Amino acid sequence: MTCPFCTPEPSEVVLANDLCYARYDRYPVNPGHLLIIPFRHVADFFDATAEEQEALLALVREAKAHLDREFSPDGYNLGVNVGEAAGQTVMHLHIHLIPRYRGDIENPRGGVRGVIPEKRVY
């Protein structure tokens, strides 16, 4: 089985730096949902080198500026799934940058804490 992130189609690459690239998610949660992905095949954030982590976060900042210009979201969720228990299905590190819009869900309170709905208590 080939990795869907190891050889990006040039037409899919929205932004890039020396160590990573960004592309739109093929199954977006919201309009503008981007994935920030290292070029090197590495399983998760904790296996990435310090240089790769820095490059990923630099591209996250650049991606946010791009989405601000193109989609004008009201907020963002930033997430990384590490391991099957956390929902990782593609074992190649990727960071989700998900634009959020007022009204996209009834009650967004808690943000990423909602990944386990039963524990989303205040």
Short mmCIF file of N, CA and C in Angstrom, two decimals:
data_model
loop_
_atom_site.label_atom_id
_atom_site.label_comp_id
_atom_site.label_asym_id
_atom_site.label_seq_id
_atom_site.Cartn_x
_atom_site.Cartn_y
_atom_site.Cartn_z
N MET A 1 0.85 -1.18 0.00
CA MET A 1 0.00 0.00 0.00
C MET A 1 0.89 1.25 0.00
N THR A 2 0.60 2.16 -0.87
CA THR A 2 1.40 3.38 -0.94
C THR A 2 0.84 4.44 -0.01
N CYS A 3 1.73 5.28 0.46
CA CYS A 3 1.34 6.36 1.37
C CYS A 3 0.74 7.51 0.56
N PRO A 4 -0.44 7.99 0.92
CA PRO A 4 -1.07 9.08 0.16
C PRO A 4 -0.40 10.43 0.34
N PHE A 5 0.56 10.54 1.26
CA PHE A 5 1.20 11.83 1.53
C PHE A 5 2.65 11.90 1.05
N CYS A 6 3.25 10.77 0.68
CA CYS A 6 4.68 10.76 0.34
C CYS A 6 5.00 11.41 -1.00
N THR A 7 4.14 11.32 -1.95
CA THR A 7 4.42 11.89 -3.27
C THR A 7 3.24 12.77 -3.70
N PRO A 8 3.20 13.99 -3.18
CA PRO A 8 2.06 14.86 -3.51
C PRO A 8 2.05 15.25 -4.98
N GLU A 9 0.86 15.33 -5.53
CA GLU A 9 0.70 15.86 -6.88
C GLU A 9 1.04 17.35 -6.82
N PRO A 10 1.87 17.84 -7.73
CA PRO A 10 2.22 19.26 -7.70
C PRO A 10 0.99 20.18 -7.69
N SER A 11 -0.07 19.77 -8.36
CA SER A 11 -1.28 20.60 -8.41
C SER A 11 -1.99 20.67 -7.05
N GLU A 12 -1.70 19.73 -6.15
CA GLU A 12 -2.33 19.73 -4.83
C GLU A 12 -1.59 20.59 -3.81
N VAL A 13 -0.33 20.89 -4.06
CA VAL A 13 0.49 21.63 -3.10
C VAL A 13 0.08 23.10 -3.12
N VAL A 14 -0.44 23.56 -1.99
CA VAL A 14 -0.89 24.94 -1.84
C VAL A 14 0.26 25.83 -1.37
N LEU A 15 1.03 25.32 -0.41
CA LEU A 15 2.18 26.03 0.17
C LEU A 15 3.26 24.99 0.46
N ALA A 16 4.50 25.44 0.53
CA ALA A 16 5.58 24.51 0.85
C ALA A 16 6.79 25.28 1.37
N ASN A 17 7.63 24.57 2.10
CA ASN A 17 8.96 25.04 2.44
C ASN A 17 9.90 23.87 2.20
N ASP A 18 11.12 23.94 2.66
CA ASP A 18 12.10 22.89 2.36
C ASP A 18 11.73 21.52 2.91
N LEU A 19 11.00 21.47 4.03
CA LEU A 19 10.76 20.19 4.70
C LEU A 19 9.31 19.72 4.70
N CYS A 20 8.38 20.59 4.33
CA CYS A 20 6.99 20.18 4.38
C CYS A 20 6.14 20.96 3.38
N TYR A 21 4.91 20.50 3.22
CA TYR A 21 3.99 21.13 2.30
C TYR A 21 2.59 21.14 2.89
N ALA A 22 1.73 21.96 2.31
CA ALA A 22 0.33 22.02 2.72
C ALA A 22 -0.55 21.74 1.52
N ARG A 23 -1.62 21.01 1.77
CA ARG A 23 -2.62 20.75 0.74
C ARG A 23 -3.99 20.71 1.40
N TYR A 24 -5.01 20.94 0.58
CA TYR A 24 -6.36 20.86 1.11
C TYR A 24 -6.71 19.41 1.41
N ASP A 25 -7.43 19.21 2.52
CA ASP A 25 -7.90 17.89 2.90
C ASP A 25 -8.90 17.40 1.86
N ARG A 26 -8.80 16.16 1.47
CA ARG A 26 -9.73 15.59 0.47
C ARG A 26 -11.11 15.35 1.07
N TYR A 27 -11.20 15.30 2.39
CA TYR A 27 -12.47 15.10 3.09
C TYR A 27 -12.60 16.21 4.14
N PRO A 28 -12.76 17.45 3.69
CA PRO A 28 -12.69 18.58 4.62
C PRO A 28 -13.83 18.62 5.63
N VAL A 29 -13.47 19.01 6.84
CA VAL A 29 -14.44 19.25 7.89
C VAL A 29 -15.19 20.55 7.61
N ASN A 30 -14.46 21.55 7.10
CA ASN A 30 -15.01 22.86 6.77
C ASN A 30 -14.27 23.38 5.54
N PRO A 31 -14.85 24.35 4.85
CA PRO A 31 -14.15 24.94 3.71
C PRO A 31 -12.78 25.50 4.11
N GLY A 32 -11.75 25.14 3.36
CA GLY A 32 -10.41 25.60 3.62
C GLY A 32 -9.56 24.66 4.46
N HIS A 33 -10.12 23.56 4.93
CA HIS A 33 -9.40 22.60 5.77
C HIS A 33 -8.10 22.18 5.08
N LEU A 34 -6.97 22.53 5.72
CA LEU A 34 -5.65 22.21 5.18
C LEU A 34 -4.95 21.14 6.01
N LEU A 35 -4.08 20.38 5.34
CA LEU A 35 -3.17 19.45 6.00
C LEU A 35 -1.76 19.98 5.79
N ILE A 36 -0.96 19.98 6.84
CA ILE A 36 0.44 20.37 6.76
C ILE A 36 1.23 19.09 7.01
N ILE A 37 2.09 18.73 6.04
CA ILE A 37 2.67 17.39 5.97
C ILE A 37 4.17 17.47 5.69
N PRO A 38 4.99 16.73 6.44
CA PRO A 38 6.41 16.70 6.09
C PRO A 38 6.62 15.87 4.81
N PHE A 39 7.60 16.26 4.02
CA PHE A 39 7.92 15.47 2.83
C PHE A 39 8.46 14.09 3.22
N ARG A 40 9.26 14.05 4.27
CA ARG A 40 9.82 12.77 4.72
C ARG A 40 8.72 11.94 5.36
N HIS A 41 8.70 10.65 5.06
CA HIS A 41 7.72 9.77 5.69
C HIS A 41 8.13 9.55 7.14
N VAL A 42 7.32 10.09 8.02
CA VAL A 42 7.52 9.95 9.46
C VAL A 42 6.14 9.73 10.07
N ALA A 43 6.05 8.80 11.00
CA ALA A 43 4.74 8.38 11.50
C ALA A 43 3.97 9.46 12.24
N ASP A 44 4.63 10.15 13.17
CA ASP A 44 3.87 11.11 13.96
C ASP A 44 4.74 12.27 14.41
N PHE A 45 4.09 13.24 15.03
CA PHE A 45 4.75 14.48 15.44
C PHE A 45 5.97 14.22 16.32
N PHE A 46 5.88 13.24 17.19
CA PHE A 46 6.94 12.97 18.14
C PHE A 46 8.14 12.27 17.51
N ASP A 47 7.95 11.70 16.32
CA ASP A 47 9.05 11.09 15.58
C ASP A 47 9.73 12.07 14.63
N ALA A 48 9.13 13.22 14.42
CA ALA A 48 9.72 14.23 13.54
C ALA A 48 10.93 14.86 14.21
N THR A 49 11.88 15.27 13.40
CA THR A 49 13.05 15.96 13.95
C THR A 49 12.63 17.35 14.43
N ALA A 50 13.49 17.97 15.23
CA ALA A 50 13.21 19.33 15.69
C ALA A 50 13.10 20.27 14.49
N GLU A 51 13.92 20.07 13.48
CA GLU A 51 13.87 20.91 12.28
C GLU A 51 12.55 20.74 11.54
N GLU A 52 12.08 19.49 11.45
CA GLU A 52 10.79 19.24 10.80
C GLU A 52 9.65 19.87 11.60
N GLN A 53 9.69 19.75 12.91
CA GLN A 53 8.65 20.36 13.73
C GLN A 53 8.63 21.87 13.55
N GLU A 54 9.80 22.48 13.52
CA GLU A 54 9.87 23.93 13.30
C GLU A 54 9.33 24.31 11.93
N ALA A 55 9.68 23.52 10.91
CA ALA A 55 9.20 23.80 9.55
C ALA A 55 7.69 23.62 9.46
N LEU A 56 7.16 22.61 10.14
CA LEU A 56 5.72 22.39 10.15
C LEU A 56 5.00 23.58 10.77
N LEU A 57 5.49 24.03 11.93
CA LEU A 57 4.83 25.15 12.60
C LEU A 57 4.98 26.45 11.83
N ALA A 58 6.10 26.63 11.15
CA ALA A 58 6.26 27.81 10.29
C ALA A 58 5.24 27.76 9.16
N LEU A 59 5.02 26.58 8.60
CA LEU A 59 4.05 26.46 7.51
C LEU A 59 2.62 26.61 8.03
N VAL A 60 2.36 26.19 9.27
CA VAL A 60 1.05 26.42 9.89
C VAL A 60 0.75 27.92 9.92
N ARG A 61 1.74 28.71 10.33
CA ARG A 61 1.54 30.17 10.37
C ARG A 61 1.27 30.72 8.97
N GLU A 62 2.02 30.25 8.00
CA GLU A 62 1.82 30.70 6.62
C GLU A 62 0.45 30.25 6.10
N ALA A 63 0.05 29.03 6.45
CA ALA A 63 -1.24 28.50 6.03
C ALA A 63 -2.39 29.29 6.64
N LYS A 64 -2.24 29.69 7.90
CA LYS A 64 -3.28 30.50 8.53
C LYS A 64 -3.44 31.83 7.79
N ALA A 65 -2.34 32.47 7.44
CA ALA A 65 -2.42 33.73 6.70
C ALA A 65 -3.10 33.52 5.35
N HIS A 66 -2.79 32.41 4.69
CA HIS A 66 -3.42 32.07 3.41
C HIS A 66 -4.94 31.91 3.59
N LEU A 67 -5.33 31.16 4.62
CA LEU A 67 -6.76 30.93 4.85
C LEU A 67 -7.48 32.20 5.27
N ASP A 68 -6.81 33.05 6.04
CA ASP A 68 -7.40 34.34 6.40
C ASP A 68 -7.76 35.13 5.14
N ARG A 69 -6.84 35.14 4.18
CA ARG A 69 -7.07 35.87 2.92
C ARG A 69 -8.14 35.23 2.07
N GLU A 70 -8.10 33.91 1.95
CA GLU A 70 -8.97 33.20 1.00
C GLU A 70 -10.35 32.86 1.55
N PHE A 71 -10.47 32.63 2.87
CA PHE A 71 -11.74 32.14 3.43
C PHE A 71 -12.31 33.00 4.55
N SER A 72 -11.51 33.88 5.14
CA SER A 72 -11.96 34.75 6.24
C SER A 72 -12.70 34.00 7.34
N PRO A 73 -12.09 32.95 7.91
CA PRO A 73 -12.78 32.23 8.99
C PRO A 73 -12.82 33.06 10.26
N ASP A 74 -13.67 32.63 11.18
CA ASP A 74 -13.81 33.30 12.46
C ASP A 74 -12.90 32.72 13.53
N GLY A 75 -12.32 31.55 13.28
CA GLY A 75 -11.44 30.89 14.23
C GLY A 75 -10.79 29.68 13.58
N TYR A 76 -10.05 28.93 14.38
CA TYR A 76 -9.34 27.74 13.87
C TYR A 76 -9.28 26.66 14.93
N ASN A 77 -9.24 25.42 14.47
CA ASN A 77 -8.80 24.30 15.29
C ASN A 77 -7.53 23.76 14.63
N LEU A 78 -6.56 23.44 15.44
CA LEU A 78 -5.30 22.88 14.98
C LEU A 78 -5.15 21.54 15.68
N GLY A 79 -4.96 20.46 14.91
CA GLY A 79 -4.91 19.15 15.54
C GLY A 79 -3.99 18.18 14.87
N VAL A 80 -3.46 17.27 15.69
CA VAL A 80 -2.60 16.19 15.22
C VAL A 80 -3.09 14.91 15.89
N ASN A 81 -3.41 13.91 15.11
CA ASN A 81 -3.77 12.60 15.65
C ASN A 81 -2.51 11.75 15.71
N VAL A 82 -2.20 11.20 16.88
CA VAL A 82 -1.00 10.40 17.06
C VAL A 82 -1.42 9.01 17.52
N GLY A 83 -1.33 8.04 16.64
CA GLY A 83 -1.68 6.66 16.96
C GLY A 83 -3.14 6.34 16.67
N GLU A 84 -3.38 5.06 16.47
CA GLU A 84 -4.74 4.60 16.15
C GLU A 84 -5.74 4.96 17.24
N ALA A 85 -5.33 4.88 18.51
CA ALA A 85 -6.24 5.18 19.62
C ALA A 85 -6.70 6.63 19.59
N ALA A 86 -5.91 7.50 18.95
CA ALA A 86 -6.26 8.92 18.84
C ALA A 86 -6.94 9.22 17.50
N GLY A 87 -7.19 8.17 16.71
CA GLY A 87 -7.90 8.36 15.45
C GLY A 87 -7.02 8.49 14.23
N GLN A 88 -5.70 8.31 14.36
CA GLN A 88 -4.82 8.41 13.20
C GLN A 88 -5.08 7.24 12.26
N THR A 89 -5.38 7.56 11.01
CA THR A 89 -5.65 6.51 10.02
C THR A 89 -4.59 6.45 8.93
N VAL A 90 -3.89 7.56 8.70
CA VAL A 90 -2.76 7.57 7.77
C VAL A 90 -1.52 7.75 8.63
N MET A 91 -0.65 6.76 8.61
CA MET A 91 0.52 6.77 9.49
C MET A 91 1.69 7.56 8.89
N HIS A 92 1.36 8.75 8.45
CA HIS A 92 2.34 9.75 7.99
C HIS A 92 1.88 11.04 8.65
N LEU A 93 2.76 11.62 9.44
CA LEU A 93 2.44 12.83 10.19
C LEU A 93 1.73 13.86 9.32
N HIS A 94 0.65 14.40 9.84
CA HIS A 94 -0.02 15.53 9.20
C HIS A 94 -0.77 16.32 10.27
N ILE A 95 -0.70 17.63 10.13
CA ILE A 95 -1.38 18.53 11.05
C ILE A 95 -2.61 19.07 10.34
N HIS A 96 -3.74 19.00 11.01
CA HIS A 96 -4.98 19.56 10.47
C HIS A 96 -5.09 21.02 10.90
N LEU A 97 -5.29 21.90 9.95
CA LEU A 97 -5.61 23.30 10.23
C LEU A 97 -7.02 23.50 9.70
N ILE A 98 -7.97 23.57 10.64
CA ILE A 98 -9.39 23.58 10.28
C ILE A 98 -9.97 24.95 10.56
N PRO A 99 -10.36 25.67 9.51
CA PRO A 99 -11.03 26.95 9.72
C PRO A 99 -12.39 26.72 10.37
N ARG A 100 -12.75 27.63 11.27
CA ARG A 100 -14.05 27.56 11.94
C ARG A 100 -14.84 28.81 11.62
N TYR A 101 -16.13 28.62 11.50
CA TYR A 101 -17.03 29.71 11.12
C TYR A 101 -18.17 29.79 12.13
N ARG A 102 -18.53 31.00 12.52
CA ARG A 102 -19.65 31.16 13.44
C ARG A 102 -20.85 30.41 12.88
N GLY A 103 -21.43 29.57 13.74
CA GLY A 103 -22.61 28.82 13.34
C GLY A 103 -22.33 27.49 12.66
N ASP A 104 -21.04 27.10 12.47
CA ASP A 104 -20.78 25.83 11.80
C ASP A 104 -21.21 24.64 12.65
N ILE A 105 -21.24 24.82 13.98
CA ILE A 105 -21.88 23.87 14.88
C ILE A 105 -22.64 24.69 15.92
N GLU A 106 -23.62 24.07 16.54
CA GLU A 106 -24.48 24.80 17.48
C GLU A 106 -23.70 25.37 18.67
N ASN A 107 -22.82 24.56 19.28
CA ASN A 107 -22.09 25.01 20.46
C ASN A 107 -20.63 24.58 20.34
N PRO A 108 -19.75 25.48 19.92
CA PRO A 108 -18.34 25.10 19.75
C PRO A 108 -17.53 25.10 21.04
N ARG A 109 -18.14 25.42 22.16
CA ARG A 109 -17.40 25.54 23.42
C ARG A 109 -16.59 24.27 23.69
N GLY A 110 -15.33 24.47 24.05
CA GLY A 110 -14.45 23.36 24.37
C GLY A 110 -13.56 22.94 23.21
N GLY A 111 -13.92 23.33 21.98
CA GLY A 111 -13.08 23.04 20.83
C GLY A 111 -12.61 21.60 20.77
N VAL A 112 -11.29 21.40 20.80
CA VAL A 112 -10.73 20.07 20.65
C VAL A 112 -11.09 19.14 21.80
N ARG A 113 -11.54 19.68 22.91
CA ARG A 113 -11.99 18.81 24.01
C ARG A 113 -13.19 17.96 23.58
N GLY A 114 -13.84 18.35 22.50
CA GLY A 114 -15.00 17.61 22.01
C GLY A 114 -14.66 16.33 21.27
N VAL A 115 -13.37 15.98 21.17
CA VAL A 115 -13.03 14.73 20.48
C VAL A 115 -13.57 13.51 21.23
N ILE A 116 -13.81 13.66 22.52
CA ILE A 116 -14.49 12.62 23.31
C ILE A 116 -15.74 13.28 23.85
N PRO A 117 -16.84 13.21 23.10
CA PRO A 117 -18.06 13.98 23.45
C PRO A 117 -18.54 13.76 24.88
N GLU A 118 -18.45 12.54 25.40
CA GLU A 118 -18.94 12.27 26.75
C GLU A 118 -18.15 13.03 27.82
N LYS A 119 -16.92 13.42 27.50
CA LYS A 119 -16.06 14.12 28.46
C LYS A 119 -16.12 15.64 28.29
N ARG A 120 -16.94 16.10 27.37
CA ARG A 120 -17.05 17.52 27.10
C ARG A 120 -18.07 18.13 28.06
N VAL A 121 -17.67 18.22 29.32
CA VAL A 121 -18.56 18.69 30.38
C VAL A 121 -17.95 19.93 31.02
N TYR A 122 -18.80 20.94 31.28
CA TYR A 122 -18.34 22.17 31.93
C TYR A 122 -19.22 22.48 33.10
#
